[in-house]
Structure formats: structure tokens, C-alpha cells
mmCIF file of C-alpha atoms in Angstrom:
data_model
loop_
_atom_site.group_PDB
_atom_site.id
_atom_site.type_symbol
_atom_site.label_atom_id
_atom_site.label_comp_id
_atom_site.label_asym_id
_atom_site.label_seq_id
_atom_site.Cartn_x
_atom_site.Cartn_y
_atom_site.Cartn_z
ATOM 1 C CA MET Q 346 -0.043 0.018 -0.023
ATOM 2 C CA LYS Q 347 1.458 3.246 -0.949
ATOM 3 C CA TYR Q 348 2.931 5.361 1.630
ATOM 4 C CA ILE Q 349 2.505 2.670 4.169
ATOM 5 C CA ASP Q 350 4.121 -0.624 3.294
ATOM 6 C CA GLU Q 351 7.149 1.123 2.241
ATOM 7 C CA PHE Q 352 7.598 2.699 5.623
ATOM 8 C CA ARG Q 353 7.239 -0.375 7.588
ATOM 9 C CA ASN Q 354 9.887 -2.397 5.788
ATOM 10 C CA GLY Q 355 11.637 -4.411 8.161
ATOM 11 C CA ASP Q 356 14.815 -4.680 6.228
ATOM 12 C CA TYR Q 357 14.862 -0.850 5.917
ATOM 13 C CA ALA Q 358 14.361 -0.441 9.439
ATOM 14 C CA ALA Q 359 17.141 -2.702 10.339
ATOM 15 C CA GLU Q 360 19.479 -0.579 8.124
ATOM 16 C CA VAL Q 361 18.464 2.807 9.479
ATOM 17 C CA ALA Q 362 18.991 1.265 13.121
ATOM 18 C CA ARG Q 363 22.457 0.000 12.059
ATOM 19 C CA ARG Q 364 23.223 3.525 11.126
ATOM 20 C CA ILE Q 365 21.998 5.063 14.234
ATOM 21 C CA HIS Q 366 24.151 2.743 16.194
ATOM 22 C CA ALA Q 367 26.990 3.319 14.051
ATOM 23 C CA GLU Q 368 26.777 7.019 14.163
ATOM 24 C CA ALA Q 369 25.970 7.739 17.663
ATOM 25 C CA ASP Q 370 28.903 8.792 19.707
ATOM 26 C CA PRO Q 371 29.396 6.329 22.689
ATOM 27 C CA GLU Q 372 30.678 9.211 24.824
ATOM 28 C CA ARG Q 373 27.606 11.219 24.479
ATOM 29 C CA ARG Q 374 23.926 11.022 25.393
ATOM 30 C CA TYR Q 375 21.173 11.831 22.933
ATOM 31 C CA ARG Q 376 17.836 12.594 24.791
ATOM 32 C CA PHE Q 377 15.166 13.232 22.213
ATOM 33 C CA MET Q 378 11.525 14.275 22.790
ATOM 34 C CA GLU Q 379 8.886 13.267 20.853
ATOM 35 C CA PHE Q 380 6.327 15.877 21.260
ATOM 36 C CA CYS Q 381 3.210 14.000 19.756
ATOM 37 C CA GLY Q 382 1.379 11.174 21.316
ATOM 38 C CA GLY Q 383 0.862 9.572 17.935
ATOM 39 C CA HIS Q 384 4.756 9.281 17.583
ATOM 40 C CA THR Q 385 4.752 7.727 21.251
ATOM 41 C CA HIS Q 386 2.338 4.994 20.402
ATOM 42 C CA THR Q 387 4.329 4.144 16.878
ATOM 43 C CA LEU Q 388 7.567 3.875 19.182
ATOM 44 C CA PHE Q 389 6.143 1.106 21.408
ATOM 45 C CA ARG Q 390 3.836 -0.485 19.084
ATOM 46 C CA TYR Q 391 6.905 -1.216 16.783
ATOM 47 C CA GLY Q 392 9.519 -1.599 19.733
ATOM 48 C CA ILE Q 393 11.722 1.013 18.407
ATOM 49 C CA PRO Q 394 13.218 1.884 21.649
ATOM 50 C CA ASP Q 395 14.543 -1.669 21.703
ATOM 51 C CA LEU Q 396 16.413 -0.938 18.554
ATOM 52 C CA LEU Q 397 18.188 2.226 19.646
ATOM 53 C CA PRO Q 398 21.624 2.279 21.272
ATOM 54 C CA ALA Q 399 21.672 2.625 25.377
ATOM 55 C CA ASN Q 400 22.686 6.454 24.883
ATOM 56 C CA VAL Q 401 19.836 7.300 22.479
ATOM 57 C CA LYS Q 402 16.624 7.872 24.626
ATOM 58 C CA MET Q 403 13.144 8.940 23.618
ATOM 59 C CA ILE Q 404 11.341 11.048 26.235
ATOM 60 C CA HIS Q 405 7.628 11.607 25.793
ATOM 61 C CA GLY Q 406 6.295 15.306 25.295
ATOM 62 C CA PRO Q 407 2.906 17.282 26.004
ATOM 63 C CA GLY Q 408 1.516 16.635 22.679
ATOM 64 C CA CYS Q 409 -1.586 14.658 23.757
ATOM 65 C CA PRO Q 410 -4.505 17.039 23.602
ATOM 66 C CA VAL Q 411 -6.687 15.243 26.030
ATOM 67 C CA CYS Q 412 -3.827 14.949 28.695
ATOM 68 C CA VAL Q 413 -2.726 18.451 28.605
ATOM 69 C CA LEU Q 414 -6.418 19.850 29.484
ATOM 70 C CA PRO Q 415 -6.457 20.718 32.984
ATOM 71 C CA MET Q 416 -9.077 19.591 35.560
ATOM 72 C CA ALA Q 417 -10.735 22.976 35.784
ATOM 73 C CA ARG Q 418 -11.710 22.865 32.294
ATOM 74 C CA ILE Q 419 -13.144 19.382 32.468
ATOM 75 C CA ASP Q 420 -15.121 20.351 35.504
ATOM 76 C CA ALA Q 421 -16.576 23.150 33.504
ATOM 77 C CA ALA Q 422 -17.839 20.780 30.872
ATOM 78 C CA ILE Q 423 -19.378 18.551 33.471
ATOM 79 C CA GLU Q 424 -21.020 21.885 34.737
ATOM 80 C CA LEU Q 425 -22.633 22.724 31.213
ATOM 81 C CA ALA Q 426 -23.825 19.424 30.843
ATOM 82 C CA VAL Q 427 -25.109 18.811 34.465
ATOM 83 C CA ARG Q 428 -26.384 22.413 35.733
ATOM 84 C CA HIS Q 429 -26.811 23.989 32.437
ATOM 85 C CA GLN Q 430 -28.492 20.831 30.855
ATOM 86 C CA VAL Q 431 -27.012 21.294 27.521
ATOM 87 C CA VAL Q 432 -26.380 18.615 25.048
ATOM 88 C CA LEU Q 433 -22.622 18.100 25.729
ATOM 89 C CA CYS Q 434 -20.771 16.859 22.569
ATOM 90 C CA SER Q 435 -17.162 15.908 22.581
ATOM 91 C CA TYR Q 436 -14.759 13.180 21.417
ATOM 92 C CA GLY Q 437 -14.716 10.012 23.299
ATOM 93 C CA ASP Q 438 -11.611 10.281 25.150
ATOM 94 C CA MET Q 439 -12.424 13.411 26.809
ATOM 95 C CA LEU Q 440 -15.671 11.511 28.321
ATOM 96 C CA ARG Q 441 -13.555 9.424 30.497
ATOM 97 C CA VAL Q 442 -11.067 11.903 31.721
ATOM 98 C CA PRO Q 443 -11.572 12.519 35.628
ATOM 99 C CA GLY Q 444 -12.371 15.776 36.761
ATOM 100 C CA ALA Q 445 -12.413 16.978 40.573
ATOM 101 C CA HIS Q 446 -13.859 14.272 43.204
ATOM 102 C CA ARG Q 447 -13.056 11.371 40.383
ATOM 103 C CA THR Q 448 -16.294 12.648 38.301
ATOM 104 C CA SER Q 449 -16.335 12.624 34.522
ATOM 105 C CA LEU Q 450 -18.586 13.315 31.713
ATOM 106 C CA GLN Q 451 -19.252 9.793 31.368
ATOM 107 C CA LYS Q 452 -20.369 9.386 35.091
ATOM 108 C CA ALA Q 453 -22.460 12.544 34.421
ATOM 109 C CA LYS Q 454 -24.113 10.918 31.615
ATOM 110 C CA SER Q 455 -24.692 7.703 33.624
ATOM 111 C CA GLN Q 456 -26.702 10.064 36.113
ATOM 112 C CA GLY Q 457 -28.909 11.486 33.390
ATOM 113 C CA ALA Q 458 -26.931 14.144 31.677
ATOM 114 C CA ASP Q 459 -27.006 14.420 28.115
ATOM 115 C CA VAL Q 460 -23.542 13.776 26.610
ATOM 116 C CA ARG Q 461 -22.922 12.533 23.529
ATOM 117 C CA MET Q 462 -19.653 11.258 21.627
ATOM 118 C CA LEU Q 463 -19.043 12.618 18.287
ATOM 119 C CA TYR Q 464 -16.424 11.649 15.531
ATOM 120 C CA SER Q 465 -16.583 15.274 14.032
ATOM 121 C CA PRO Q 466 -17.774 18.930 15.050
ATOM 122 C CA ALA Q 467 -20.161 18.712 12.094
ATOM 123 C CA ASP Q 468 -22.005 16.162 14.029
ATOM 124 C CA ALA Q 469 -22.563 18.826 16.928
ATOM 125 C CA LEU Q 470 -24.020 21.248 14.538
ATOM 126 C CA ARG Q 471 -26.244 18.392 13.086
ATOM 127 C CA ILE Q 472 -27.584 17.619 16.490
ATOM 128 C CA ALA Q 473 -28.335 21.403 17.169
ATOM 129 C CA LEU Q 474 -30.358 21.489 13.984
ATOM 130 C CA GLU Q 475 -32.293 18.375 14.805
ATOM 131 C CA ASN Q 476 -33.143 19.614 18.327
ATOM 132 C CA PRO Q 477 -34.031 23.257 18.212
ATOM 133 C CA GLN Q 478 -35.391 23.344 21.420
ATOM 134 C CA ARG Q 479 -32.126 22.093 23.196
ATOM 135 C CA GLN Q 480 -28.858 24.239 23.719
ATOM 136 C CA VAL Q 481 -25.921 22.180 22.235
ATOM 137 C CA VAL Q 482 -22.311 22.864 23.352
ATOM 138 C CA PHE Q 483 -19.442 21.363 21.416
ATOM 139 C CA PHE Q 484 -16.447 20.867 23.966
ATOM 140 C CA ALA Q 485 -13.603 21.594 21.505
ATOM 141 C CA ILE Q 486 -10.203 20.562 22.340
ATOM 142 C CA GLY Q 487 -6.928 19.736 20.562
ATOM 143 C CA PHE Q 488 -3.797 21.577 18.759
ATOM 144 C CA GLU Q 489 -3.702 23.114 15.396
ATOM 145 C CA THR Q 490 -5.003 19.980 13.670
ATOM 146 C CA THR Q 491 -8.371 20.170 15.346
ATOM 147 C CA THR Q 492 -8.884 23.919 15.120
ATOM 148 C CA PRO Q 493 -9.728 24.241 11.462
ATOM 149 C CA PRO Q 494 -12.862 21.783 11.641
ATOM 150 C CA THR Q 495 -14.017 24.000 14.810
ATOM 151 C CA ALA Q 496 -13.698 27.160 12.865
ATOM 152 C CA ALA Q 497 -15.785 25.781 10.085
ATOM 153 C CA VAL Q 498 -18.748 24.909 12.407
ATOM 154 C CA LEU Q 499 -18.342 28.486 13.836
ATOM 155 C CA LEU Q 500 -18.589 29.767 10.344
ATOM 156 C CA LYS Q 501 -21.593 27.367 9.458
ATOM 157 C CA ALA Q 502 -23.115 28.277 12.716
ATOM 158 C CA GLN Q 503 -23.010 31.940 11.939
ATOM 159 C CA GLU Q 504 -24.112 31.395 8.290
ATOM 160 C CA LEU Q 505 -27.286 29.571 9.594
ATOM 161 C CA LYS Q 506 -27.974 31.996 12.219
ATOM 162 C CA LEU Q 507 -28.428 29.011 14.816
ATOM 163 C CA ARG Q 508 -29.526 30.324 18.230
ATOM 164 C CA ASN Q 509 -28.709 27.043 20.150
ATOM 165 C CA PHE Q 510 -25.171 25.992 19.141
ATOM 166 C CA SER Q 511 -22.074 27.286 20.739
ATOM 167 C CA VAL Q 512 -18.717 25.912 21.265
ATOM 168 C CA PHE Q 513 -16.366 25.381 24.504
ATOM 169 C CA CYS Q 514 -13.249 26.256 23.136
ATOM 170 C CA ASN Q 515 -10.085 24.652 24.356
ATOM 171 C CA HIS Q 516 -7.883 24.774 21.326
ATOM 172 C CA VAL Q 517 -4.102 24.804 22.099
ATOM 173 C CA LEU Q 518 -0.968 25.735 20.234
ATOM 174 C CA THR Q 519 2.307 23.803 19.810
ATOM 175 C CA PRO Q 520 5.119 26.477 19.948
ATOM 176 C CA PRO Q 521 4.281 27.647 23.103
ATOM 177 C CA ALA Q 522 4.026 24.057 24.715
ATOM 178 C CA ILE Q 523 7.669 23.485 23.111
ATOM 179 C CA THR Q 524 8.588 27.032 24.848
ATOM 180 C CA GLY Q 525 7.042 25.761 28.027
ATOM 181 C CA ILE Q 526 9.315 22.684 28.108
ATOM 182 C CA LEU Q 527 12.508 24.271 26.922
ATOM 183 C CA GLU Q 528 12.492 27.865 28.604
ATOM 184 C CA PRO Q 529 12.685 26.825 32.078
ATOM 185 C CA ALA Q 530 15.495 24.637 31.531
ATOM 186 C CA GLN Q 531 17.257 27.345 29.622
ATOM 187 C CA GLN Q 532 16.787 29.679 32.416
ATOM 188 C CA ALA Q 533 18.144 27.113 34.991
ATOM 189 C CA GLY Q 534 21.215 26.830 32.755
ATOM 190 C CA GLU Q 535 20.239 23.145 32.042
ATOM 191 C CA ARG Q 536 19.650 20.984 28.946
ATOM 192 C CA ILE Q 537 16.864 18.567 29.475
ATOM 193 C CA ILE Q 538 16.889 17.366 25.741
ATOM 194 C CA GLU Q 539 19.469 17.244 22.558
ATOM 195 C CA GLY Q 540 16.429 17.107 19.937
ATOM 196 C CA LEU Q 541 12.954 17.373 19.430
ATOM 197 C CA VAL Q 542 10.776 15.103 16.926
ATOM 198 C CA GLY Q 543 8.293 17.613 15.667
ATOM 199 C CA PRO Q 544 4.768 16.746 15.269
ATOM 200 C CA GLY Q 545 3.437 15.548 11.991
ATOM 201 C CA HIS Q 546 -0.312 16.302 11.793
ATOM 202 C CA VAL Q 547 0.306 19.662 13.548
ATOM 203 C CA SER Q 548 3.019 20.781 11.296
ATOM 204 C CA VAL Q 549 0.352 19.675 7.971
ATOM 205 C CA ILE Q 550 -1.404 22.967 9.222
ATOM 206 C CA THR Q 551 1.249 25.308 10.682
ATOM 207 C CA GLY Q 552 4.085 24.350 8.287
ATOM 208 C CA GLY Q 553 7.883 23.409 9.210
ATOM 209 C CA GLY Q 554 8.600 27.339 9.574
ATOM 210 C CA ALA Q 555 6.533 27.575 12.566
ATOM 211 C CA TYR Q 556 9.543 26.021 14.601
ATOM 212 C CA ASP Q 557 12.423 27.942 13.198
ATOM 213 C CA SER Q 558 12.740 30.355 15.846
ATOM 214 C CA LEU Q 559 12.501 27.835 18.799
ATOM 215 C CA ALA Q 560 15.197 25.703 17.136
ATOM 216 C CA ARG Q 561 17.650 28.751 16.965
ATOM 217 C CA ARG Q 562 16.357 30.216 20.464
ATOM 218 C CA TYR Q 563 16.948 26.916 22.096
ATOM 219 C CA ARG Q 564 19.722 25.407 20.086
ATOM 220 C CA THR Q 565 17.730 22.312 19.768
ATOM 221 C CA PRO Q 566 17.465 20.359 16.464
ATOM 222 C CA ILE Q 567 13.702 19.796 15.255
ATOM 223 C CA VAL Q 568 12.920 17.036 12.873
ATOM 224 C CA ILE Q 569 9.326 16.585 11.860
ATOM 225 C CA ALA Q 570 8.210 13.171 11.514
ATOM 226 C CA GLY Q 571 5.673 11.096 9.856
ATOM 227 C CA PHE Q 572 3.866 8.118 11.839
ATOM 228 C CA GLU Q 573 5.170 5.098 10.402
ATOM 229 C CA PRO Q 574 8.301 3.197 12.212
ATOM 230 C CA LEU Q 575 10.666 3.993 9.576
ATOM 231 C CA ASP Q 576 9.578 7.647 9.627
ATOM 232 C CA ILE Q 577 10.498 7.740 13.321
ATOM 233 C CA LEU Q 578 13.855 5.822 12.997
ATOM 234 C CA HIS Q 579 14.971 7.954 9.961
ATOM 235 C CA SER Q 580 14.011 11.251 12.160
ATOM 236 C CA ILE Q 581 16.264 9.764 15.069
ATOM 237 C CA LEU Q 582 18.957 9.251 12.674
ATOM 238 C CA LEU Q 583 18.738 12.998 11.425
ATOM 239 C CA LEU Q 584 18.626 14.256 14.900
ATOM 240 C CA VAL Q 585 21.558 12.028 15.765
ATOM 241 C CA ARG Q 586 23.498 13.645 12.685
ATOM 242 C CA GLN Q 587 22.608 17.229 13.684
ATOM 243 C CA CYS Q 588 23.598 16.544 17.146
ATOM 244 C CA ASN Q 589 27.013 15.213 15.889
ATOM 245 C CA ALA Q 590 27.512 18.378 13.719
ATOM 246 C CA GLY Q 591 26.516 20.934 16.058
ATOM 247 C CA ARG Q 592 23.624 22.223 14.157
ATOM 248 C CA TYR Q 593 20.293 22.870 15.288
ATOM 249 C CA ASP Q 594 17.916 23.278 12.182
ATOM 250 C CA VAL Q 595 14.348 22.455 11.519
ATOM 251 C CA GLU Q 596 14.614 19.328 9.039
ATOM 252 C CA ASN Q 597 11.149 18.020 7.521
ATOM 253 C CA GLN Q 598 11.189 14.164 7.238
ATOM 254 C CA TYR Q 599 7.454 14.121 6.652
ATOM 255 C CA SER Q 600 7.863 16.131 3.284
ATOM 256 C CA ARG Q 601 5.180 13.832 1.663
ATOM 257 C CA ALA Q 602 2.487 15.811 3.903
ATOM 258 C CA VAL Q 603 4.286 18.811 5.487
ATOM 259 C CA THR Q 604 5.370 21.961 3.696
ATOM 260 C CA ALA Q 605 7.322 24.985 4.940
ATOM 261 C CA SER Q 606 4.298 27.401 5.154
ATOM 262 C CA GLY Q 607 1.402 24.537 5.803
ATOM 263 C CA ASN Q 608 -2.056 24.754 5.035
ATOM 264 C CA ALA Q 609 -3.119 28.556 4.232
ATOM 265 C CA LYS Q 610 -6.814 27.811 4.070
ATOM 266 C CA ALA Q 611 -7.020 26.062 7.294
ATOM 267 C CA GLN Q 612 -4.945 28.896 8.828
ATOM 268 C CA SER Q 613 -7.390 31.438 7.429
ATOM 269 C CA MET Q 614 -10.476 29.838 8.940
ATOM 270 C CA ALA Q 615 -9.050 29.453 12.204
ATOM 271 C CA ALA Q 616 -7.995 33.236 12.255
ATOM 272 C CA ARG Q 617 -11.252 34.162 11.114
ATOM 273 C CA THR Q 618 -13.225 32.639 14.013
ATOM 274 C CA MET Q 619 -10.447 32.572 16.933
ATOM 275 C CA THR Q 620 -7.680 34.590 18.414
ATOM 276 C CA LEU Q 621 -5.035 34.358 21.290
ATOM 277 C CA ARG Q 622 -5.964 34.087 24.831
ATOM 278 C CA ASP Q 623 -3.954 36.069 27.161
ATOM 279 C CA SER Q 624 -3.200 33.003 29.042
ATOM 280 C CA PHE Q 625 -4.204 29.446 29.415
ATOM 281 C CA GLU Q 626 -3.598 26.773 32.212
ATOM 282 C CA TRP Q 627 -2.126 23.405 30.924
ATOM 283 C CA ARG Q 628 -1.849 20.273 32.841
ATOM 284 C CA GLY Q 629 1.811 19.833 33.692
ATOM 285 C CA LEU Q 630 2.899 23.045 32.461
ATOM 286 C CA GLY Q 631 0.870 25.638 34.617
ATOM 287 C CA TRP Q 632 -0.168 28.836 33.094
ATOM 288 C CA MET Q 633 1.464 29.845 29.955
ATOM 289 C CA PRO Q 634 0.832 33.252 27.871
ATOM 290 C CA HIS Q 635 -0.655 33.479 24.494
ATOM 291 C CA SER Q 636 -0.635 29.454 24.536
ATOM 292 C CA ALA Q 637 -4.425 28.956 23.390
ATOM 293 C CA LEU Q 638 -7.038 30.188 21.553
ATOM 294 C CA ARG Q 639 -10.539 31.819 22.341
ATOM 295 C CA ILE Q 640 -13.466 32.619 20.134
ATOM 296 C CA ARG Q 641 -13.338 36.126 18.468
ATOM 297 C CA PRO Q 642 -15.867 38.934 19.720
ATOM 298 C CA GLU Q 643 -17.404 38.585 16.326
ATOM 299 C CA PHE Q 644 -18.731 34.919 16.939
ATOM 300 C CA ALA Q 645 -19.289 35.561 20.525
ATOM 301 C CA ASP Q 646 -22.921 34.459 20.034
ATOM 302 C CA TYR Q 647 -21.434 30.937 19.479
ATOM 303 C CA ASP Q 648 -19.074 31.218 22.326
ATOM 304 C CA ALA Q 649 -20.453 28.734 25.364
ATOM 305 C CA GLU Q 650 -18.096 30.766 27.997
ATOM 306 C CA ARG Q 651 -20.057 34.057 27.183
ATOM 307 C CA ARG Q 652 -23.396 32.134 26.893
ATOM 308 C CA PHE Q 653 -23.189 30.313 29.827
ATOM 309 C CA GLU Q 654 -22.109 31.396 33.421
ATOM 310 C CA LEU Q 655 -19.454 28.869 34.725
ATOM 311 C CA SER Q 656 -18.070 28.546 38.320
ATOM 312 C CA PRO Q 657 -14.613 28.715 39.242
ATOM 313 C CA SER Q 658 -13.166 25.400 39.917
ATOM 314 C CA GLU Q 659 -11.440 24.352 42.961
ATOM 315 C CA ALA Q 660 -10.131 20.952 41.552
ATOM 316 C CA ARG Q 661 -6.802 19.886 42.732
ATOM 317 C CA GLU Q 662 -4.748 16.915 40.886
ATOM 318 C CA ASN Q 663 -4.343 13.553 42.521
ATOM 319 C CA LYS Q 664 -1.108 14.120 44.303
ATOM 320 C CA ALA Q 665 0.125 10.470 43.598
ATOM 321 C CA CYS Q 666 -0.770 10.882 39.997
ATOM 322 C CA GLU Q 667 2.529 11.789 37.997
ATOM 323 C CA CYS Q 668 0.756 12.597 34.970
ATOM 324 C CA PRO Q 669 2.143 16.508 35.296
ATOM 325 C CA ALA Q 670 5.674 15.517 35.174
ATOM 326 C CA VAL Q 671 4.965 12.765 32.602
ATOM 327 C CA LEU Q 672 3.707 15.597 30.391
ATOM 328 C CA ARG Q 673 6.826 17.706 31.054
ATOM 329 C CA GLY Q 674 9.199 14.908 30.204
ATOM 330 C CA ALA Q 675 10.624 14.897 33.735
ATOM 331 C CA LYS Q 676 9.487 11.259 34.406
ATOM 332 C CA ALA Q 677 8.281 8.257 32.632
ATOM 333 C CA PRO Q 678 4.979 6.533 33.265
ATOM 334 C CA THR Q 679 6.715 3.802 35.096
ATOM 335 C CA ASP Q 680 8.118 5.971 37.547
ATOM 336 C CA CYS Q 681 4.504 6.585 38.787
ATOM 337 C CA LYS Q 682 3.738 4.573 41.788
ATOM 338 C CA LEU Q 683 -0.013 4.243 40.384
ATOM 339 C CA PHE Q 684 0.926 2.979 37.012
ATOM 340 C CA ALA Q 685 -0.578 -0.343 36.350
ATOM 341 C CA THR Q 686 -1.475 -0.760 39.748
ATOM 342 C CA VAL Q 687 -4.146 1.381 40.687
ATOM 343 C CA CYS Q 688 -3.965 3.146 37.573
ATOM 344 C CA THR Q 689 -5.114 0.947 34.438
ATOM 345 C CA PRO Q 690 -6.908 1.812 31.120
ATOM 346 C CA ASP Q 691 -10.073 0.270 32.995
ATOM 347 C CA ASN Q 692 -9.410 2.347 36.010
ATOM 348 C CA PRO Q 693 -7.809 5.661 34.755
ATOM 349 C CA ILE Q 694 -6.521 7.931 37.432
ATOM 350 C CA GLY Q 695 -4.789 10.468 35.401
ATOM 351 C CA ALA Q 696 -5.570 11.655 31.621
ATOM 352 C CA CYS Q 697 -2.349 10.051 30.378
ATOM 353 C CA MET Q 698 -3.849 6.534 30.927
ATOM 354 C CA VAL Q 699 -7.324 7.627 29.633
ATOM 355 C CA SER Q 700 -6.098 8.985 26.207
ATOM 356 C CA SER Q 701 -5.483 6.879 23.179
ATOM 357 C CA GLU Q 702 -2.737 9.122 22.791
ATOM 358 C CA GLY Q 703 -1.531 9.266 26.339
ATOM 359 C CA ALA Q 704 2.053 8.018 27.170
ATOM 360 C CA CYS Q 705 0.969 5.886 29.932
ATOM 361 C CA ALA Q 706 -1.766 4.323 27.784
ATOM 362 C CA ALA Q 707 0.951 3.570 24.997
ATOM 363 C CA HIS Q 708 3.342 1.815 27.854
ATOM 364 C CA TYR Q 709 0.546 -0.134 29.308
ATOM 365 C CA SER Q 710 -0.733 -1.122 26.111
ATOM 366 C CA TYR Q 711 2.433 -2.278 24.706
ATOM 367 C CA GLY Q 712 3.680 -4.286 27.820
ATOM 368 C CA HIS Q 713 6.230 -1.773 29.037
ATOM 369 C CA THR Q 714 4.999 -2.045 32.519
ATOM 370 C CA ARG Q 715 8.129 -2.029 34.389
#
């Protein structure tokens, strides 16, 4: 199958792995962070860490959109469903993420709230059209990849002059998250990673040029990678070569999908409907300026945060859960005492075990439980 089989060829993978072993300097260490949760799952699904030299380590980053959403935003979504009795629509993973007091949208649904899982924001718009007597709210999450579909339904809702549809906007941005990882280390005079595997899907929208200033500022090479095993292995080889050469450039390994400037139409739709928030809270990274989007005033009629009064949340993370440290790359899932004991996919304590892109779920699913 074009663009799949050739990127899963075992002979080629073995050859790239041999090159990594040959070119990695045994006298130095290489710590590479894969930003995207999809990359984390590819790493473990194909056993890539076992193919690498002992001094080449992969560190998981904050690229799972479900995982980085703080508990307070989940509580707000639950409040919309329970207190305001809206039809609350979101993606499947969000329904299971625990809020305060171990509640969740799934539990709210079991107690009578109208919570619906969907695969596309367009489904939420359809539900609003079919239920004109009900307020319908789309719980929007995700990085630059999922922002354009949300923008599209905002534009359509305005065109249709819908009065029973709104969006609870939680879209976040990748470059500020990378800054949130690298800036504290730089200020402390430390280096926590030697290179970064750049996100593939996000880069289709943003373009590779979105990371140029980050690579220079933090003197950190970035290689944008696809999601097949050879994509990842080849990207690791490119990062090793940059480290050896003392370069910190942005390279595009995923050239079959990513361009330098990205998807102009998608960027335009997002810019028409959303603008930067002054500050936004991330799970694990805290409050970061200009790191998320809110709905523009021109679309205020479709902004759930304006339409509904939401109570401030007093949610506190479970102190024993290490999700925040895992998202910062400071700890591995197996460093958490709850991992694979109290916290499992059937009984998730933290978001990283809930989400299909979560680092803990990847470790658990592919047997890396110790």
C-alpha cells in the first residue's frame, strides 16, 4: 500500500537502526523528545526503543490534546452538561477523563446528563439542527490539527444563524508548549533534551517554518516526522547527525505531507474565528501566555463561555498521579507508583492513561509496565 508498506519495511528499518548505532557517539548522550502522542504509540507499537543504542533515549512530551487539558476545564464541561443541562458533545476520550472528585462526563451521562460522543464537530452542528429546543455545546479540544474543523462549524453556525449552538473552546498551540518545556531549563542553565521529533499532523497545518525560531532560540534540532516506524527511525538518525555536527536546524522528514508554510486555508479559517488568549492553564505546564485560542468577539453568540455562567473550579490533581511530570518529560510513566497498579486503562486515575494518545496508555498497551 503506497505510503504505508514502504515505511514499515523491516529490512530498511534494520538498516536505519544500524546507521544510528554506527553514528551515535558512545561518549555522549542523546535525549530526544517526541512531542506528539501518535509518535509515542508508534515507538512502542513497533518496539523502536529496543532498536536504539543505550545512549539514545526517547522522552515523551506534552503532545496529547486530552492529557494537557487541566481538570478545571473538564469540570466546566461537566457543569455545562449537569447544571446548564445542555447537550454536551465531545470526542470519546474526553468523556472518561476524571475531573474533580473522580467525576467525569461519562459518569455525568450515567446519572442522566445528555453527553454525546462524536467523531466530528459537524456532528454537533447536526444535533443542534435536529434539536432546536435544546442548547447544544461542542467541547472543542486539540492542537492546530483540530482547530480548523471547529472554525468551520463556527462559520456554518453563523451562516445558518443558529441560536442553540455554541463552542466551549479549548484549542491550544504547539510552539508555546515547546517553549514551556525548553524555557525553564534554559533559564536554569540546563539542557533536558538534545533534540525534538516535531509533530506531523500539527505541522501539516502550521508548516515546518513554525519551529524555526524555537530551534535557534533553544539551540535544539527539530525533525518533523511522519507516523510510520521508518519515519520515526529516520528522524532519530537525522537528529543524531545534527547533534554530531553541532547544528540546530528544522528538518522535514515528513515531506510527503508537510510543507514549509502549511495549509493556508485552514490557517485562514482559524484566524477568522479565533484569537489568542492572554493566558491558559495546561496540565503539567501551568499557566502559559498566548498558548491557546478563544473565540473572536465577532462570534460571541457561539461562545459557550459567554453564553453560560461557569463556576470557578477548585479542582486539585491527585497528588499521587505523575501525569503532570510525565507531560513535562520529567518522569516516565513507569516512575509513577499508580502506574499499572491502581491506574489502568479500565480504571484511569490520570489523563495520560485515559487518552488513546497518552504516554501511560502507550506504555501499558505495549507491555512496558516496568
